[in-house]
Coordinates of C-alpha atoms in Angstrom, one line a residue:
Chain A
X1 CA -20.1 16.9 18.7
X2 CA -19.4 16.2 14.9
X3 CA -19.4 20.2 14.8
X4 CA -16.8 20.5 17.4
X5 CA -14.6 18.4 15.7
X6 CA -15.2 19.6 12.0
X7 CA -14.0 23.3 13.5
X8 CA -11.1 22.3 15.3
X9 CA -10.1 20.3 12.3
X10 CA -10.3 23.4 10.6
X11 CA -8.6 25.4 12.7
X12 CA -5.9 23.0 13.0
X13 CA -5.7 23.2 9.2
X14 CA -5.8 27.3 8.9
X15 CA -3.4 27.7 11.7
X16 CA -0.9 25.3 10.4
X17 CA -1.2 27.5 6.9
X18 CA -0.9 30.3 8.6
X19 CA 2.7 29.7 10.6
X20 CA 3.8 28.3 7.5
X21 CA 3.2 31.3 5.6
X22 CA 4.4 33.7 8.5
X23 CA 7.5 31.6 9.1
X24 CA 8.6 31.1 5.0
X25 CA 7.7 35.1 4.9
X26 CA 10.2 36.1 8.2
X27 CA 13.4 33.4 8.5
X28 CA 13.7 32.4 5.0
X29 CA 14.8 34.9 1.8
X30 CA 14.9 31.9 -0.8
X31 CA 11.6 30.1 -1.8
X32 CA 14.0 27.2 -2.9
X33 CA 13.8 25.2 0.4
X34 CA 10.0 25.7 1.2
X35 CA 8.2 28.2 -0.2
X36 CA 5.4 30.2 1.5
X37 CA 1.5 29.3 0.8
X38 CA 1.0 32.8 -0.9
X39 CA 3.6 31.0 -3.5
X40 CA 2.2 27.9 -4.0
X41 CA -1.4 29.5 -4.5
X42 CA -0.2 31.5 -7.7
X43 CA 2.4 29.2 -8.8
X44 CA -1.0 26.8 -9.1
X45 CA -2.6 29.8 -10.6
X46 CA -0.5 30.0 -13.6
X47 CA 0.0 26.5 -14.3
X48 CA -4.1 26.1 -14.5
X49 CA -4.8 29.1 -16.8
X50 CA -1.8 28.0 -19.0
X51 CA -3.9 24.7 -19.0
X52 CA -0.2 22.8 -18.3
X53 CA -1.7 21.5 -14.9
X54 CA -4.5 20.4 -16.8
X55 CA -2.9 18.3 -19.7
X56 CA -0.6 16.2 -16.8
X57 CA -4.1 15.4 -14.5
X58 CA -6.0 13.8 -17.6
X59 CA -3.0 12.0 -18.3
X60 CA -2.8 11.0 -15.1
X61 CA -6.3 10.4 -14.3
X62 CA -6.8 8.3 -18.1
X63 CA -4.3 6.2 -17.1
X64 CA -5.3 5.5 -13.6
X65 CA -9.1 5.1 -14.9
X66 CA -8.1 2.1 -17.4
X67 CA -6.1 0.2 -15.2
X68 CA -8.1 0.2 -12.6
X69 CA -11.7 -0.8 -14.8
X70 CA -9.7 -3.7 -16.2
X71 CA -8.5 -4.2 -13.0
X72 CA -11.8 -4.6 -11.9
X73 CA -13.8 -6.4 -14.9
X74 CA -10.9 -9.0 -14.9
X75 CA -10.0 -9.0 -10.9
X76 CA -13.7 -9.9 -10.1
X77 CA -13.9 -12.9 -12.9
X78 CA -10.6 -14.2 -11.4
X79 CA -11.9 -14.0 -7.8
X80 CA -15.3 -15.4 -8.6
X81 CA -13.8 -18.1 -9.8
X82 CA -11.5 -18.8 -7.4
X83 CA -14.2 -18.4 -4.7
X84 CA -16.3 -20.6 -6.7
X85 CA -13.4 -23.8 -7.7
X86 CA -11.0 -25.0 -5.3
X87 CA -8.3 -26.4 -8.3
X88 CA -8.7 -23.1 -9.5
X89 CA -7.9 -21.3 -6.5
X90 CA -5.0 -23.6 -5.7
X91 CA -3.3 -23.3 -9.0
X92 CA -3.4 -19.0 -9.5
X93 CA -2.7 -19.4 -5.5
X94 CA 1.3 -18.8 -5.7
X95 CA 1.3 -16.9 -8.5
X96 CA -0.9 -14.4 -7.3
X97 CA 1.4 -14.6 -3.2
X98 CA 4.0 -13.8 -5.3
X99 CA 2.3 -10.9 -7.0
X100 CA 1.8 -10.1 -4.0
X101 CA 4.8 -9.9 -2.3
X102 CA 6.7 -8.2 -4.8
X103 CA 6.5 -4.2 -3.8
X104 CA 5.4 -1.5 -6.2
X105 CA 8.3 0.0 -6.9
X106 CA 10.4 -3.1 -7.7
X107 CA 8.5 -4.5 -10.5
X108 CA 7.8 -0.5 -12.3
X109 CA 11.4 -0.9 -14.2
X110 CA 10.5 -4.4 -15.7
X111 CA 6.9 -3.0 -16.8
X112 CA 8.9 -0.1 -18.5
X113 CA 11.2 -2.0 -20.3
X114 CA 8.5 -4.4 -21.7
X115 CA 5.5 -1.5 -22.5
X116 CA 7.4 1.1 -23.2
X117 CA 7.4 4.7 -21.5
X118 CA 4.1 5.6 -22.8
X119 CA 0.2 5.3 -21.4
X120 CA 0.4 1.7 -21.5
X121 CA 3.1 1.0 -19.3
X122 CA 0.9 2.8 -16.6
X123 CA -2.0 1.3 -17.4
X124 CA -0.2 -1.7 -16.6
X125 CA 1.3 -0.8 -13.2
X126 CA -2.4 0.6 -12.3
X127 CA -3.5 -3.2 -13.2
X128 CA -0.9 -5.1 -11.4
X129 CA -1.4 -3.2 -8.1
X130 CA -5.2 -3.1 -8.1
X131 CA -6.2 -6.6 -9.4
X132 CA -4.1 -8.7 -6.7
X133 CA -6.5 -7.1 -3.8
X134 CA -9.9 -7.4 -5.7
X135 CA -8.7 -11.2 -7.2
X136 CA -8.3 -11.7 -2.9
X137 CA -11.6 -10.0 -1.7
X138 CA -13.6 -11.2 -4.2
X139 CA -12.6 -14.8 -3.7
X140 CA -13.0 -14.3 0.2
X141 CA -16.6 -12.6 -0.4
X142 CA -17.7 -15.5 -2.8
X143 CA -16.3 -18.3 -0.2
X144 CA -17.2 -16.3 3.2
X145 CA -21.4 -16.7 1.5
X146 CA -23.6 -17.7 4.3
X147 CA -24.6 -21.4 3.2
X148 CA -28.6 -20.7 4.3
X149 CA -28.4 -17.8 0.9
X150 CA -27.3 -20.6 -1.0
X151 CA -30.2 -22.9 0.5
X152 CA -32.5 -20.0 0.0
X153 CA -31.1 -20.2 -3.3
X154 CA -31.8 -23.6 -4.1
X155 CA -35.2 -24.2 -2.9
X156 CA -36.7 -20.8 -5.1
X157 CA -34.8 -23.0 -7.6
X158 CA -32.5 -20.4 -9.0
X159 CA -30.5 -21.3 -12.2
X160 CA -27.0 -21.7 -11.6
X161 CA -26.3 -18.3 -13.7
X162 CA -29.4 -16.4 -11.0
X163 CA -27.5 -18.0 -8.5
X164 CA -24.4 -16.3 -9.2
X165 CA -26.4 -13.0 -10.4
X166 CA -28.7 -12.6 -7.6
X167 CA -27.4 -14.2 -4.5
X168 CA -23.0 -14.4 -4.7
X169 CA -22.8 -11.3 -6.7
X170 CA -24.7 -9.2 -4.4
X171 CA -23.2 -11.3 -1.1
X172 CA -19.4 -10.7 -2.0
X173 CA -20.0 -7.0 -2.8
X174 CA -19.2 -5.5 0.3
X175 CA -15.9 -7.7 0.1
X176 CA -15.1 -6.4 -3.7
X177 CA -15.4 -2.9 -2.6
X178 CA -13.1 -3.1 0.2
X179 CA -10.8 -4.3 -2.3
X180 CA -11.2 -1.6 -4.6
X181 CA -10.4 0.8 -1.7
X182 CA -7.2 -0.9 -0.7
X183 CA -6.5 -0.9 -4.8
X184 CA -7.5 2.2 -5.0
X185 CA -4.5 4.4 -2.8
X186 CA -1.5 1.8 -4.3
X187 CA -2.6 2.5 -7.5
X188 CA -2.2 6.4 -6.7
X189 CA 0.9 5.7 -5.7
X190 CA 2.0 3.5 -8.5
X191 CA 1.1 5.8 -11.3
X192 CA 3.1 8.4 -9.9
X193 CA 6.1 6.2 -9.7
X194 CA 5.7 5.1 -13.2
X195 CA 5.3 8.5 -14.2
X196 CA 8.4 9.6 -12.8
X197 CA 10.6 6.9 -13.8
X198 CA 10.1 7.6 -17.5
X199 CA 7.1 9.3 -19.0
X200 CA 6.2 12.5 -20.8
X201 CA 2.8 13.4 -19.2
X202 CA 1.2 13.1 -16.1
X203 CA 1.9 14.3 -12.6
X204 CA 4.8 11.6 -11.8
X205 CA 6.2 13.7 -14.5
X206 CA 5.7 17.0 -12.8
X207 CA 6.5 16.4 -9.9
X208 CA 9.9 15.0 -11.7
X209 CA 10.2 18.0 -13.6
X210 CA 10.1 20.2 -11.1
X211 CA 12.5 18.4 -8.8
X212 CA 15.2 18.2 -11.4
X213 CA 14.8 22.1 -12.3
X214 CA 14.6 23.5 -8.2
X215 CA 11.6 24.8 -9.0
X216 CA 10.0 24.6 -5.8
X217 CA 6.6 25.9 -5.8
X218 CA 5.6 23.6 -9.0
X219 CA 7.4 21.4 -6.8
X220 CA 4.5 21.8 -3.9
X221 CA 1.5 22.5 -6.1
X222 CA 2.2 18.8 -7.5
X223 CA 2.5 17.9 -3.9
X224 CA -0.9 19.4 -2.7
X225 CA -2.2 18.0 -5.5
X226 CA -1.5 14.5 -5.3
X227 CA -2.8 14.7 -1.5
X228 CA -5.9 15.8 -2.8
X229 CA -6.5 13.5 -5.3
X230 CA -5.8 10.6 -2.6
X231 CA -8.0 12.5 -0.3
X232 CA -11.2 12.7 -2.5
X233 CA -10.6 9.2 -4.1
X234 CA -10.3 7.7 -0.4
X235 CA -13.4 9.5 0.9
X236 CA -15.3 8.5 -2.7
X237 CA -14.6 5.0 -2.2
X238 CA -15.5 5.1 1.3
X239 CA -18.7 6.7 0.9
X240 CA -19.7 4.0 -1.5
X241 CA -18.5 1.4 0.6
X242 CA -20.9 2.7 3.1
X243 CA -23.6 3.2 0.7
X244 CA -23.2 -0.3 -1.3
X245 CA -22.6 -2.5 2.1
X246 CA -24.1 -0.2 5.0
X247 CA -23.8 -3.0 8.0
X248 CA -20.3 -3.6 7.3
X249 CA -18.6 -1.2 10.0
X250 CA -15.4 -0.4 7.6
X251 CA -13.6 1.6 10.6
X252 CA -10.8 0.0 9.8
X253 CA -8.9 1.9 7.1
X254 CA -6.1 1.1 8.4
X255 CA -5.6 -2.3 6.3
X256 CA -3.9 -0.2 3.0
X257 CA -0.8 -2.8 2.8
Chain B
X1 CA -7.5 -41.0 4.8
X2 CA -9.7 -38.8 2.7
X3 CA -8.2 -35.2 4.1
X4 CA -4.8 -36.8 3.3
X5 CA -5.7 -37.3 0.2
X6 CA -7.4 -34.0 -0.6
X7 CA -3.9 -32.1 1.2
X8 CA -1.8 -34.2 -1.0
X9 CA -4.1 -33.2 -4.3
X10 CA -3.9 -29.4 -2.6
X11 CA 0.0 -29.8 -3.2
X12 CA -0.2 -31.6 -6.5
X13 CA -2.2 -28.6 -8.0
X14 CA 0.2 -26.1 -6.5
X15 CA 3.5 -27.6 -7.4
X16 CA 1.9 -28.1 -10.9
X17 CA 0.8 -24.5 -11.0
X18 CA 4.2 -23.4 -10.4
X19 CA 6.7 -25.6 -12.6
X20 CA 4.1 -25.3 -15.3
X21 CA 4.3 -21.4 -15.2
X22 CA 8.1 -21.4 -14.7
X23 CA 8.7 -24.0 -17.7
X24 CA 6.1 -21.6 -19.7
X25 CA 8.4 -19.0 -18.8
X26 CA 11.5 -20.8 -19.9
X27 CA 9.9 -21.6 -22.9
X28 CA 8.9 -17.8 -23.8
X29 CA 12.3 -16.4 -23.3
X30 CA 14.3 -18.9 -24.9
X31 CA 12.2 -19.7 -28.1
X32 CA 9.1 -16.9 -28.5
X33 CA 11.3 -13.9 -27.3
X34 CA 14.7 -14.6 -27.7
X35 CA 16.0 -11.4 -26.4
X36 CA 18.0 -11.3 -23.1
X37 CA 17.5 -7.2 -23.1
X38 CA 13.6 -8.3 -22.3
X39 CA 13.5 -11.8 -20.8
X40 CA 15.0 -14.1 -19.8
X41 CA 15.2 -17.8 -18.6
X42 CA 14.2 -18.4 -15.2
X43 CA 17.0 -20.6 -15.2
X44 CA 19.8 -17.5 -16.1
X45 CA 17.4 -15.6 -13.3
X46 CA 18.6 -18.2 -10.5
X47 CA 22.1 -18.4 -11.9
X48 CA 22.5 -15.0 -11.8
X49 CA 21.2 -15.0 -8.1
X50 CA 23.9 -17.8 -6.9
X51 CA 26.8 -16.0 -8.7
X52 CA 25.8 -12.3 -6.6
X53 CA 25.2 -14.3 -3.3
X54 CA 27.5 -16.8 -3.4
X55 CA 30.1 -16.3 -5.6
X56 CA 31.4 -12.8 -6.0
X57 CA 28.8 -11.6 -3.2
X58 CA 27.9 -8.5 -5.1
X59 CA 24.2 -8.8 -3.6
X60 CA 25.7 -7.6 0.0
X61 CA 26.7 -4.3 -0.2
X62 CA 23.4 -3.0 -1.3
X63 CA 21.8 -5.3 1.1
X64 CA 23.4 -4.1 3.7
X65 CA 22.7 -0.5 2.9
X66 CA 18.8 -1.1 2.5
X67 CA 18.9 -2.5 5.6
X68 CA 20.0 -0.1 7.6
X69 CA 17.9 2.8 5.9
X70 CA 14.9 0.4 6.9
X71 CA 16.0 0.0 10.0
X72 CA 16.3 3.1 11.3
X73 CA 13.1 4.8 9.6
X74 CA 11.1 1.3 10.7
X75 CA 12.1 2.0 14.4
X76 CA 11.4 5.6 14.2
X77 CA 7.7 4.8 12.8
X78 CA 7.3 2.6 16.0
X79 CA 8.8 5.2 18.4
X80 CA 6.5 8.0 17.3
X81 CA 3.4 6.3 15.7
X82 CA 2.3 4.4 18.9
X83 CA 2.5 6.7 21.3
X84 CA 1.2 9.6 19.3
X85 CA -1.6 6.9 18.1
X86 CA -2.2 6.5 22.0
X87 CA -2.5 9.7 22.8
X88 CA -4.9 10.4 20.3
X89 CA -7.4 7.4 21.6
X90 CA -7.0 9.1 24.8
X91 CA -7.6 12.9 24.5
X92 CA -10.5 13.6 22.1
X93 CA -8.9 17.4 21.6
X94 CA -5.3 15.7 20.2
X95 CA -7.4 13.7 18.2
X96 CA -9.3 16.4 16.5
X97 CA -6.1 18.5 15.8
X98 CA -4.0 15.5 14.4
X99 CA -6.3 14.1 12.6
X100 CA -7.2 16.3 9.4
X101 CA -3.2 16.4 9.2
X102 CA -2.7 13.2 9.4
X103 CA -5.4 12.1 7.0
X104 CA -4.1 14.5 4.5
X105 CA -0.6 12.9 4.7
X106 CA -1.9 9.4 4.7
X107 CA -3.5 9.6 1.8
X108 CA -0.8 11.2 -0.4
X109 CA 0.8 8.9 -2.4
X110 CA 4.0 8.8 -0.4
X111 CA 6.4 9.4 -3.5
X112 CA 5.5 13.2 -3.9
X113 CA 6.8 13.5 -0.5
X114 CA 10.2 12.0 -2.2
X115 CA 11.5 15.2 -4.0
X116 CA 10.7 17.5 -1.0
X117 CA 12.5 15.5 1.2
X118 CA 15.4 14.9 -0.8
X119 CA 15.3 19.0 -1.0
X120 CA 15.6 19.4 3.0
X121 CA 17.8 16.7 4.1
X122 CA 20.1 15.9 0.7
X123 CA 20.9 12.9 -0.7
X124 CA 22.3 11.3 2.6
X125 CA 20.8 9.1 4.6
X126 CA 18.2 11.9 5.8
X127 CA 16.0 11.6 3.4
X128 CA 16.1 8.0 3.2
X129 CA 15.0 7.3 6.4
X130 CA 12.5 9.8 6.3
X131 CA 10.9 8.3 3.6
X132 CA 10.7 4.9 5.1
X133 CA 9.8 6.6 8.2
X134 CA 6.9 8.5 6.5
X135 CA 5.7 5.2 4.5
X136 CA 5.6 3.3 8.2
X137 CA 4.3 5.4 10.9
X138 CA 0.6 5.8 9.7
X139 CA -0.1 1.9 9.8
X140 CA 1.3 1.7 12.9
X141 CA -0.4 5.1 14.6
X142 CA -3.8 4.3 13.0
X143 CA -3.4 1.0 14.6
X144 CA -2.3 1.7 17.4
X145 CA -5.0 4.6 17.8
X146 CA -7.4 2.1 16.6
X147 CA -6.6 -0.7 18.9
X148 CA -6.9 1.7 22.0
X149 CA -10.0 3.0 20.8
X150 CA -11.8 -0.6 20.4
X151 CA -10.8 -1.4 23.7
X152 CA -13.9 -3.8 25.4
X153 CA -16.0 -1.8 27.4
X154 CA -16.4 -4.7 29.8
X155 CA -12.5 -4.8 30.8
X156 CA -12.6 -1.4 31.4
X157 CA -15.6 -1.6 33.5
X158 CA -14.1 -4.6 35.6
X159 CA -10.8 -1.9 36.1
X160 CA -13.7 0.3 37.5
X161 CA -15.1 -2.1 39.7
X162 CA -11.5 -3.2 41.3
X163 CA -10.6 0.8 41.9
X164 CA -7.9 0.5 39.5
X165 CA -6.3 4.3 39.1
X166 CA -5.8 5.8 35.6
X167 CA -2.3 4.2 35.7
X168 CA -3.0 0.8 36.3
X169 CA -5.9 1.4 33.6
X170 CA -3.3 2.1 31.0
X171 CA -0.8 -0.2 31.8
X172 CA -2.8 -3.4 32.8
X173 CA -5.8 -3.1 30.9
X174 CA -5.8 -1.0 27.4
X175 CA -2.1 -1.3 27.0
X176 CA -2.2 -5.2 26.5
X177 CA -5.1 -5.1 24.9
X178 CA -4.2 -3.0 22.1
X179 CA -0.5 -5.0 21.5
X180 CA -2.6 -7.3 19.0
X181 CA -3.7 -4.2 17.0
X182 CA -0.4 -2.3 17.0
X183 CA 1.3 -5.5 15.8
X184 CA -1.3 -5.9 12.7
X185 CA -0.1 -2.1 12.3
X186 CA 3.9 -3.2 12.4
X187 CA 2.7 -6.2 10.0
X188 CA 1.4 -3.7 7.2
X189 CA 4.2 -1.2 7.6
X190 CA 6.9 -3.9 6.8
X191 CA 5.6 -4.0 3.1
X192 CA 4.8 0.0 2.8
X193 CA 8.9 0.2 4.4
X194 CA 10.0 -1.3 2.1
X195 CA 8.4 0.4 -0.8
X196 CA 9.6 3.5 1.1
X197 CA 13.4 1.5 0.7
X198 CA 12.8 1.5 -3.2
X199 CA 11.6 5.2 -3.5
X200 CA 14.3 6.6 -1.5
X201 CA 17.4 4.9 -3.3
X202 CA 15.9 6.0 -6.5
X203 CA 16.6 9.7 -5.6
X204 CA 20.5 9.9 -5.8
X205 CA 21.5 6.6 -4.0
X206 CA 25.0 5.1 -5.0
X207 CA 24.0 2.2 -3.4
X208 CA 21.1 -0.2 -2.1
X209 CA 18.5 -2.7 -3.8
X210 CA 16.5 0.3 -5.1
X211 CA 19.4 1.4 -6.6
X212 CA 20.3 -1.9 -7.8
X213 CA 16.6 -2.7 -9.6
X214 CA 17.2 1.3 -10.9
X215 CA 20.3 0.9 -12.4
X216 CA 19.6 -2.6 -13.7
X217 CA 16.6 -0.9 -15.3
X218 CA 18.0 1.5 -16.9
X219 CA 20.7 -0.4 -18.3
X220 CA 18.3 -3.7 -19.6
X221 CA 20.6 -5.9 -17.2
X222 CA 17.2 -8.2 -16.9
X223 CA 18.9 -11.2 -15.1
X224 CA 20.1 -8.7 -12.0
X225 CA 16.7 -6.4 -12.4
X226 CA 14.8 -9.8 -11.5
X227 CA 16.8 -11.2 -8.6
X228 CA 16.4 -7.6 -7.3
X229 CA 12.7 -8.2 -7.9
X230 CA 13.2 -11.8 -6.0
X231 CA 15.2 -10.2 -3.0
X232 CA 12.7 -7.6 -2.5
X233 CA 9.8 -10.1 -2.6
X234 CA 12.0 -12.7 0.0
X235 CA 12.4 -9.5 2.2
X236 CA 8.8 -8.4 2.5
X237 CA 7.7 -12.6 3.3
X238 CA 10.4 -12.9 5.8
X239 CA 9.9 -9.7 7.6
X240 CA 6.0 -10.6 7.7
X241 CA 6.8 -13.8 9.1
X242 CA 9.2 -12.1 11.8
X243 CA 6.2 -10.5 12.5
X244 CA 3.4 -13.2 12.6
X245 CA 6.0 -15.0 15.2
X246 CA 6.5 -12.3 17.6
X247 CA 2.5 -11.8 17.2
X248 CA 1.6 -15.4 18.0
X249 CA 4.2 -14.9 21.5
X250 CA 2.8 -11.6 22.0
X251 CA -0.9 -11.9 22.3
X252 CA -1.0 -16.0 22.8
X253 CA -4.9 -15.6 23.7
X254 CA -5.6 -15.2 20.4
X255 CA -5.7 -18.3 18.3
X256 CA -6.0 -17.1 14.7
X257 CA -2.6 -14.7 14.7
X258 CA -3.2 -14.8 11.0
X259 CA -5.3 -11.6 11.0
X260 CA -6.7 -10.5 7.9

């Protein structure tokens, strides 16, 4: 059964890629409005040999990288301690709604202006979008602890810093995961944005490039890309969702805001 | 008494938290920064507000424009996500061709999508609604797929026991018990539209709060990039609120309409 539908996923795939081909090939004459795969396959050719491709994904992939480990080193202190205090968690409360509720995009021009057009400004963005959704699980995983753990806890006598080590850590993981994964696909998305708005590297900045000069099959190799960056990176963090917290059922990957 | 007094201490802390951040704020743009091309005063941030809404009202044009762009791609999302995401609960063979494609498109960050679009429809209101359109529908088809799927066996059991045709299945049984799930779906698209908003004025738009947080930007007009900031954020809490409300009518039989 899981054969059945890995094949007809494929074939779904390699038939779609095939139509496209034959159809760019027989109705259009200009690659400008979508060009066929055949295209796109050298096009991505040339850019990687002439290691271009190359110097935009590490620039990418650096920045992303950062802002998502400070994300997490400083998103999981935050939570913990908002989990853990109820003043604490009632005075970062609005700020962090309000982080919240401001989209992506919106705030990108501000960051620019204040960090500049280089790495950091990115790094940044990466942060912003990441943190607010491991600050949230992280404080939901530490309060959501069954009590009887923290009874456990108390009658081996655990010091208050094995307490937090051995019993909360561990207990709010699953929670801190799933909000790396919902981080993890807005960040992608942010990067790209800040990229595009003003940078000199990075695939934001190819994929600007190659809008602005018609230069359509850069245009879909950037594309392609991107998808399969977000692809592998979803599926990663999936997989170690499943690994790290294997009774949570995470069918729901449907919660990305 | 005492839960009084721990609500009112609950609203002491918050209310602190808030005009001690915004004074802090004041405080760093007036004296530490200095520089109204970086930032400025919470207070010329309001000001600036009341004078586009209420004074020479030039908030409304570009309101108006985002709305409609979100309006129209928000609706198409809902007319072709939740039947699609029906149909693919339903039919195992829909679901196994759909769903590498629609995995593939999910996950893309929706902004690469942004250039090609603008290159098929031009910079008219094609490509803006697309965009939205593009940023909405997966929430609400996964949802909607998902609800469907999760369906409890035991209703759909009884439906056997009373003889209930394929029909009545549908509409009595896993119709109204998927609404909940396709509304949580609805719920997350409202913030992922609205990003969609912002991305597609970006890309050649005259007009439009993207265009207005752009252009504000670009020329270091801080005071109008932040209430663009502020209107966006008002936007995405009132339309999630719109939503909670028509949840909480919709499926009354479930008491925490919160969701996650």
């Amino acid at each position: 059964m899981f054969k059945k539908e890995i094949v007809r996923g494929a074939i779904s795939i390699s038939v779609g890629v095939v139509i496209w081909e034959i159809l760019t090939r027989l109705l259009l004459e200009n690659e400008l409005l979508i060009p066929p795969p055949s295209s796109v396959l050298r096009t991505f050719w040339t850019l990687a040999a002439s290691g271009k491709l190359n110097k935009h994904f590490e620039a990418t992939l650096i920045e992303f990288a950062y802002g998502f480990s400070t994300a997490c080193t400083l998103g999981i202190i935050i939570g913990y301690f908002m989990g853990m205090y109820k003043w604490f968690d009632e005075i970062m409360d609005p700020w962090i709604a309000t982080l919240y509720s401001i989209p992506v995009i919106a705030i990108v021009p501000l960051i620019i202006i204040w960090f500049g057009i280089g790495m950091l400004s990115k790094i940044i963005v990466v942060f912003k979008i990441t943190v607010v959704a491991i600050i949230l699980n992280t404080a939901a995983g530490i309060k959501n602890l069954d009590p009887v753990w923290l009874e456990l806890a108390q009658s081996l006598r655990l010091t208050g810093w094995q307490t937090t080590y051995k019993i909360r850590f561990p207990g709010a993981l699953p929670y801190i995961i799933t909000g790396m994964r919902l981080g993890v696909g807005r960040a992608l998305l942010a990067v790209v944005v800040a990229e595009l708005m003003a940078s000199n590297a990075g695939l934001g900045y190819l994929l600007r490039d190659s809008s602005e000069t018609w230069d359509s099959p850069k245009l879909f190799v950037t594309v392609i890309l991107l998808a399969v960056i977000g692809l592998v990176s979803f599926n990663l963090i999936k997989r170690l969702e499943q690994r790290m917290a294997p009774w949570r059922q995470s069918a729901e990957w449907s919660s990305e805001a | 008494m005492e839960a009084l007094t721990r609500n009112l201490n609950s609203t002491i802390l918050r209310v602190g938290s808030v005009l001690a951040g915004l004074v802090f704020w004041h405080f760093l743009a007036t004296t530490v920064i200095n520089d109204t091309t970086f930032l400025v005063s919470p207070i010329v941030v309001v000001a600036t507000g009341y004078e586009m809404l209420f004074v020479n009202g030039e908030l409304y044009p570009h309101l108006f424009a985002s709305s409609w762009i979100f309006f129209y791609g928000f609706l198409l999302a809902i007319v072709a996500g939740v039947p699609l995401g029906f149909l693919m609960a339903l039919s195992q063979i829909v679901r196994d061709y759909v769903n590498p494609w629609m995995t593939t498109l999910y996950t893309t960050p929706r902004i690469a999508f942004a250039p090609v679009l603008l290159l098929w429809f031009g910079v008219g209101g094609g490509a803006k609604v697309s965009i939205v359109f593009l940023g909405c529908v997966f929430p609400i088809l996964i949802n909607s797929y998902y609800g469907m799927r999760v369906v409890n066996r035991e209703y759909v059991e009884l439906a056997r026991s009373f003889r209930l045709n394929s029909r009545a299945l549908f509409f009595k049984i896993l119709l109204p018990a998927s609404v909940p799930f396709v509304l949580a779906g609805v719920r997350l698209a409202i913030g992922r539209g609205l990003t969609g908003v912002a991305i597609a004025e970006w890309f050649g738009a005259t007009e439009g709060l993207g265009y207005l947080i752009f252009f504000a930007g670009q020329t270091l007009n801080i005071p109008t990039l932040f209430v663009g900031v502020a209107v966006f954020a008002a936007l995405g809490i009132f339309g999630f609120e719109v939503v909670r409300r028509v949840e909480a009518y919709a499926t009354p039989w479930k008491t925490d309409a919160r969701g996650s």
